[in-house]
Amino acid sequence: MATLPKVVGRVRELRAAVAGFRAEGAKVALVPTMGALHAGHVALVDRARQMAGRVVVSIFVNPAQFAPHEDFSSYPRALEADLIKLAEAGVDLVYAPTATEMYPAGFATRIEVGGPSEGLETDFRPHFFGGVATVVGKLFIQCRPDFAMFGEKDYQQLKVVTRLSRDLDLGVEVVPVPTTREEDGLALSSRNAYLDEDERRIAPVIHTALTRAAEAIRAGTAPEVAVATAAGMIAALGLKVDYVAARNADTLAPLKAAGEPIRLLAAAWLGTTRLIDNMAV
Ligand code: PAF
């Protein structure tokens, strides 16, 4: 078994380790995660290793991005198994701060990003992107990486953190990494662990519906018709659809003109598990 990566929990330890990497002349890539790692996270690490000599993975289940009724306390946590996966993936350093290291007593700052955070997830999880932007902003400032890898699976999040890094001149290049999927098309997610056998069988319907909608739009169907059909197909299998939408792929604004680049995005509940996915047209 590969040697486990060094784990630090303090900002000053992280900064000292990253200063050591810089002294070697290495570029540094950060892979922000909430742990419960799967092959999708390994793909982020692989991309990070292609772009930088040293790779830091953060593991922090961020309370600020969960509403009180959401799954913060039950969110899967598996530090030992995560470290083994990260050792095999060739990670140099793991940053796993406590909640008090990240949010010390008296913490009173929150970063709100406009633009790409408007609508979609925000209509259903209004607290979410403020929490993500705050922790990602802190992680970027704490680590000061050259690159940070984010999965296209969370497409709106990818756009929000890209905007954040640019707007606040954080100097971090946000690198998109394609979604890793199971053979039947289901996008890998730590929350897939919540699905029972029957739900797991049904779950790929979101990917199937988006694939068909993308094909239909390419063949000339109006985007609003294609997404309505996709929503119907998902609902027909018993999922509760939060949204299926066609948006401008760059800005995530509602479509205005013909010829805009289109991204389809969807979120739906399968039992008590909320699944999201998206697709390029
Ligand atoms: O995508 C995630 O796992 C989280 O939202 C992130 C980016 C690590 C911030 O907590």
Short mmCIF file of C-alpha atoms and ligand atoms in Angstrom, two decimals:
data_model
loop_
_atom_site.label_atom_id
_atom_site.label_comp_id
_atom_site.label_asym_id
_atom_site.label_seq_id
_atom_site.Cartn_x
_atom_site.Cartn_y
_atom_site.Cartn_z
CA MET A 1 0.00 0.00 0.00
CA ALA A 2 1.24 3.51 -0.83
CA THR A 3 2.30 5.66 2.14
CA LEU A 4 -0.59 7.73 3.48
CA PRO A 5 -0.36 11.44 2.65
CA LYS A 6 0.52 13.89 5.41
CA VAL A 7 -2.61 15.32 7.05
CA VAL A 8 -2.68 18.82 8.54
CA GLY A 9 -5.56 20.53 10.29
CA ARG A 10 -4.27 24.06 10.88
CA VAL A 11 -4.04 26.97 8.44
CA ARG A 12 -0.45 27.68 9.54
CA GLU A 13 0.57 24.04 8.89
CA LEU A 14 -1.06 24.17 5.45
CA ARG A 15 0.72 27.41 4.62
CA ALA A 16 4.10 26.04 5.79
CA ALA A 17 3.69 22.89 3.67
CA VAL A 18 2.62 24.88 0.59
CA ALA A 19 5.60 27.26 1.12
CA GLY A 20 7.82 24.15 1.04
CA PHE A 21 6.25 23.09 -2.29
CA ARG A 22 6.82 26.59 -3.66
CA ALA A 23 10.44 26.53 -2.50
CA GLU A 24 10.90 23.43 -4.68
CA GLY A 25 9.58 25.47 -7.61
CA ALA A 26 6.38 23.39 -7.83
CA LYS A 27 3.00 24.62 -9.01
CA VAL A 28 0.27 23.73 -6.52
CA ALA A 29 -3.22 22.40 -7.27
CA LEU A 30 -6.01 22.24 -4.70
CA VAL A 31 -8.88 19.74 -4.86
CA PRO A 32 -11.59 20.92 -2.44
CA THR A 33 -13.80 18.05 -1.21
CA MET A 34 -16.17 17.11 1.58
CA GLY A 35 -14.65 13.61 1.78
CA ALA A 36 -16.51 10.30 1.20
CA LEU A 37 -14.32 10.12 -1.87
CA HIS A 38 -15.19 8.18 -5.02
CA ALA A 39 -13.79 7.78 -8.53
CA GLY A 40 -15.07 11.26 -9.45
CA HIS A 41 -12.77 12.79 -6.82
CA VAL A 42 -9.89 10.62 -8.06
CA ALA A 43 -10.48 12.07 -11.55
CA LEU A 44 -10.11 15.57 -10.02
CA VAL A 45 -6.83 14.50 -8.39
CA ASP A 46 -5.58 12.96 -11.65
CA ARG A 47 -6.27 16.22 -13.49
CA ALA A 48 -4.55 18.15 -10.69
CA ARG A 49 -1.47 15.95 -11.01
CA GLN A 50 -1.34 16.64 -14.75
CA MET A 51 -1.32 20.39 -14.11
CA ALA A 52 0.78 20.82 -10.97
CA GLY A 53 3.81 19.25 -9.32
CA ARG A 54 2.12 19.18 -5.91
CA VAL A 55 -1.48 18.33 -5.09
CA VAL A 56 -3.35 19.30 -1.94
CA VAL A 57 -6.79 17.81 -1.16
CA SER A 58 -9.00 19.49 1.42
CA ILE A 59 -11.57 17.43 3.29
CA PHE A 60 -14.12 19.50 5.16
CA VAL A 61 -17.84 18.90 5.50
CA ASN A 62 -18.81 22.56 5.41
CA PRO A 63 -21.68 23.34 7.82
CA ALA A 64 -22.23 26.74 6.17
CA GLN A 65 -23.62 25.18 2.98
CA PHE A 66 -26.26 23.01 4.68
CA ALA A 67 -29.63 24.36 5.85
CA PRO A 68 -30.74 23.17 9.31
CA HIS A 69 -33.13 20.58 7.80
CA GLU A 70 -30.50 19.14 5.42
CA ASP A 71 -28.12 16.18 5.76
CA PHE A 72 -25.08 17.76 7.47
CA SER A 73 -25.08 15.34 10.41
CA SER A 74 -25.70 12.24 8.26
CA TYR A 75 -23.40 13.28 5.37
CA PRO A 76 -21.02 10.31 4.86
CA ARG A 77 -17.66 10.69 6.60
CA ALA A 78 -14.87 8.19 5.91
CA LEU A 79 -11.47 9.76 6.64
CA GLU A 80 -9.46 6.52 6.89
CA ALA A 81 -10.80 5.12 3.61
CA ASP A 82 -10.35 8.56 1.98
CA LEU A 83 -6.67 8.70 2.96
CA ILE A 84 -6.02 5.28 1.42
CA LYS A 85 -7.64 6.41 -1.85
CA LEU A 86 -5.64 9.65 -1.81
CA ALA A 87 -2.38 7.75 -1.15
CA GLU A 88 -3.08 5.57 -4.18
CA ALA A 89 -3.91 8.68 -6.23
CA GLY A 90 -0.53 10.24 -5.36
CA VAL A 91 -1.72 13.22 -3.29
CA ASP A 92 1.00 15.16 -1.45
CA LEU A 93 -0.97 16.75 1.37
CA VAL A 94 -4.43 16.54 2.94
CA TYR A 95 -5.88 19.56 4.70
CA ALA A 96 -8.65 18.47 7.07
CA PRO A 97 -9.49 21.42 9.32
CA THR A 98 -11.97 21.29 12.18
CA ALA A 99 -15.08 23.47 12.07
CA THR A 100 -13.50 25.80 14.66
CA GLU A 101 -10.32 26.18 12.60
CA MET A 102 -12.44 27.19 9.60
CA TYR A 103 -15.01 29.21 11.53
CA PRO A 104 -13.48 30.38 14.82
CA ALA A 105 -15.71 31.88 17.54
CA GLY A 106 -17.03 35.23 16.37
CA PHE A 107 -16.78 34.39 12.66
CA ALA A 108 -19.13 36.83 10.93
CA THR A 109 -18.30 36.99 7.21
CA ARG A 110 -20.19 35.52 4.30
CA ILE A 111 -19.40 35.78 0.60
CA GLU A 112 -22.40 36.09 -1.72
CA VAL A 113 -21.83 35.64 -5.46
CA GLY A 114 -24.52 36.96 -7.86
CA GLY A 115 -24.69 36.12 -11.58
CA PRO A 116 -24.40 32.35 -12.01
CA SER A 117 -25.77 31.62 -8.54
CA GLU A 118 -29.18 33.07 -9.46
CA GLY A 119 -32.01 30.55 -9.85
CA LEU A 120 -31.71 26.75 -10.28
CA GLU A 121 -30.16 25.45 -7.00
CA THR A 122 -30.70 28.80 -5.28
CA ASP A 123 -34.48 28.52 -5.81
CA PHE A 124 -34.46 25.37 -3.68
CA ARG A 125 -31.36 25.80 -1.47
CA PRO A 126 -31.09 29.58 -0.94
CA HIS A 127 -28.31 29.22 1.66
CA PHE A 128 -26.14 26.94 -0.48
CA PHE A 129 -23.91 29.09 -2.67
CA GLY A 130 -23.20 31.62 0.09
CA GLY A 131 -21.83 28.72 2.15
CA VAL A 132 -19.87 27.28 -0.76
CA ALA A 133 -18.42 30.66 -1.79
CA THR A 134 -17.42 31.46 1.78
CA VAL A 135 -15.56 28.18 2.34
CA VAL A 136 -14.02 28.06 -1.14
CA GLY A 137 -12.88 31.69 -0.77
CA LYS A 138 -11.28 30.77 2.54
CA LEU A 139 -9.67 27.63 1.13
CA PHE A 140 -8.20 29.62 -1.78
CA ILE A 141 -6.81 32.25 0.60
CA GLN A 142 -5.53 29.66 3.08
CA CYS A 143 -3.80 27.49 0.46
CA ARG A 144 -3.11 30.00 -2.35
CA PRO A 145 -2.97 27.32 -5.04
CA ASP A 146 -2.29 27.99 -8.72
CA PHE A 147 -5.16 25.73 -9.76
CA ALA A 148 -8.31 24.36 -8.16
CA MET A 149 -10.20 21.46 -9.68
CA PHE A 150 -14.02 21.37 -9.68
CA GLY A 151 -16.27 18.70 -11.19
CA GLU A 152 -18.75 19.56 -13.95
CA LYS A 153 -21.23 17.36 -12.07
CA ASP A 154 -21.89 20.44 -9.88
CA TYR A 155 -22.05 22.72 -12.91
CA GLN A 156 -23.63 25.72 -11.22
CA GLN A 157 -21.12 25.47 -8.36
CA LEU A 158 -18.30 25.37 -10.94
CA LYS A 159 -19.57 28.61 -12.49
CA VAL A 160 -20.05 30.26 -9.08
CA VAL A 161 -16.50 29.49 -7.87
CA THR A 162 -15.05 30.56 -11.23
CA ARG A 163 -16.87 33.91 -10.84
CA LEU A 164 -15.72 34.16 -7.21
CA SER A 165 -12.05 33.65 -8.06
CA ARG A 166 -12.21 36.23 -10.85
CA ASP A 167 -14.29 38.82 -9.00
CA LEU A 168 -12.11 38.76 -5.87
CA ASP A 169 -8.81 38.52 -7.80
CA LEU A 170 -7.95 35.38 -5.88
CA GLY A 171 -5.43 34.37 -8.55
CA VAL A 172 -6.63 30.76 -8.68
CA GLU A 173 -7.42 29.18 -12.05
CA VAL A 174 -10.58 27.11 -11.60
CA VAL A 175 -10.23 23.98 -13.75
CA PRO A 176 -13.41 22.13 -14.83
CA VAL A 177 -13.23 18.33 -14.83
CA PRO A 178 -15.80 16.20 -16.73
CA THR A 179 -18.33 14.19 -14.73
CA THR A 180 -17.42 10.59 -13.91
CA ARG A 181 -20.37 8.23 -14.46
CA GLU A 182 -21.38 4.69 -13.62
CA GLU A 183 -21.83 2.41 -16.65
CA ASP A 184 -25.58 3.11 -16.68
CA GLY A 185 -24.96 6.88 -16.79
CA LEU A 186 -25.57 7.80 -13.14
CA ALA A 187 -23.22 10.65 -12.16
CA LEU A 188 -20.96 9.68 -9.26
CA SER A 189 -21.87 11.46 -6.04
CA SER A 190 -21.17 10.79 -2.36
CA ARG A 191 -24.95 11.02 -1.85
CA ASN A 192 -25.53 7.98 -4.12
CA ALA A 193 -24.65 5.98 -1.00
CA TYR A 194 -28.11 6.93 0.35
CA LEU A 195 -29.94 5.09 -2.49
CA ASP A 196 -31.49 1.70 -1.82
CA GLU A 197 -31.40 -1.04 -4.47
CA ASP A 198 -34.65 -0.01 -6.21
CA GLU A 199 -33.75 3.68 -6.17
CA ARG A 200 -30.28 2.94 -7.53
CA ARG A 201 -31.89 1.13 -10.48
CA ILE A 202 -34.11 4.14 -11.28
CA ALA A 203 -31.55 6.89 -10.63
CA PRO A 204 -29.96 6.97 -14.14
CA VAL A 205 -33.27 8.29 -15.54
CA ILE A 206 -32.04 11.86 -15.00
CA HIS A 207 -29.02 11.24 -17.24
CA THR A 208 -31.16 9.43 -19.81
CA ALA A 209 -33.74 12.24 -19.88
CA LEU A 210 -31.09 14.93 -20.26
CA THR A 211 -29.34 12.95 -23.01
CA ARG A 212 -32.60 12.69 -24.95
CA ALA A 213 -33.38 16.37 -24.40
CA ALA A 214 -29.92 17.37 -25.66
CA GLU A 215 -30.39 15.19 -28.76
CA ALA A 216 -33.85 16.68 -29.37
CA ILE A 217 -32.55 20.25 -29.13
CA ARG A 218 -29.70 19.42 -31.51
CA ALA A 219 -32.34 18.04 -33.89
CA GLY A 220 -34.32 21.29 -33.75
CA THR A 221 -36.77 20.89 -30.84
CA ALA A 222 -37.30 24.09 -28.85
CA PRO A 223 -35.32 23.94 -25.56
CA GLU A 224 -38.44 24.64 -23.42
CA VAL A 225 -40.26 21.72 -25.06
CA ALA A 226 -37.27 19.38 -24.64
CA VAL A 227 -36.84 20.18 -20.93
CA ALA A 228 -40.57 19.78 -20.26
CA THR A 229 -40.43 16.33 -21.88
CA ALA A 230 -37.35 15.45 -19.80
CA ALA A 231 -39.08 16.57 -16.59
CA GLY A 232 -42.08 14.39 -17.48
CA MET A 233 -39.86 11.37 -18.09
CA ILE A 234 -38.13 11.80 -14.72
CA ALA A 235 -41.42 12.36 -12.86
CA ALA A 236 -42.96 9.31 -14.54
CA LEU A 237 -40.53 7.11 -12.57
CA GLY A 238 -41.70 8.62 -9.28
CA LEU A 239 -39.02 11.26 -8.73
CA LYS A 240 -40.05 14.71 -7.48
CA VAL A 241 -38.53 17.17 -9.93
CA ASP A 242 -37.12 20.44 -8.51
CA TYR A 243 -36.13 21.70 -11.96
CA VAL A 244 -35.09 20.73 -15.44
CA ALA A 245 -33.80 23.82 -17.23
CA ALA A 246 -31.95 24.95 -20.33
CA ARG A 247 -29.57 27.81 -19.59
CA ASN A 248 -26.75 29.71 -21.24
CA ALA A 249 -23.79 27.38 -20.73
CA ASP A 250 -21.39 30.20 -19.81
CA THR A 251 -23.47 32.56 -17.67
CA LEU A 252 -26.33 30.25 -16.61
CA ALA A 253 -28.74 33.06 -17.50
CA PRO A 254 -32.09 32.05 -19.06
CA LEU A 255 -31.83 31.61 -22.84
CA LYS A 256 -32.59 34.74 -24.83
CA ALA A 257 -31.40 34.23 -28.40
CA ALA A 258 -30.94 31.42 -30.90
CA GLY A 259 -27.40 30.09 -31.15
CA GLU A 260 -26.41 30.54 -27.50
CA PRO A 261 -24.34 27.69 -26.00
CA ILE A 262 -26.83 25.61 -23.98
CA ARG A 263 -26.40 23.57 -20.79
CA LEU A 264 -29.24 21.44 -19.47
CA LEU A 265 -29.43 21.19 -15.69
CA ALA A 266 -31.68 19.08 -13.47
CA ALA A 267 -32.36 18.33 -9.82
CA ALA A 268 -34.85 15.80 -8.48
CA TRP A 269 -35.65 13.90 -5.32
CA LEU A 270 -35.54 10.12 -5.39
CA GLY A 271 -37.11 9.20 -2.07
CA THR A 272 -35.12 11.20 0.48
CA THR A 273 -32.07 11.65 -1.77
CA ARG A 274 -31.64 14.75 -3.90
CA LEU A 275 -29.82 14.09 -7.18
CA ILE A 276 -28.45 16.70 -9.60
CA ASP A 277 -26.97 16.33 -13.06
CA ASN A 278 -26.38 18.36 -16.20
CA MET A 279 -25.41 18.01 -19.83
CA ALA A 280 -23.93 20.05 -22.67
CA VAL A 281 -26.07 20.42 -25.80
O1 PAF B 1 -18.53 20.10 -4.04
C1 PAF B 1 -18.21 19.97 -2.84
O2 PAF B 1 -17.81 18.90 -2.38
C2 PAF B 1 -18.33 21.18 -1.91
O3 PAF B 1 -19.41 21.98 -2.25
C3 PAF B 1 -17.02 21.99 -1.83
C4 PAF B 1 -16.67 22.63 -3.15
C5 PAF B 1 -15.88 21.12 -1.36
C6 PAF B 1 -17.19 23.15 -0.82
O4 PAF B 1 -17.50 22.67 0.45
#
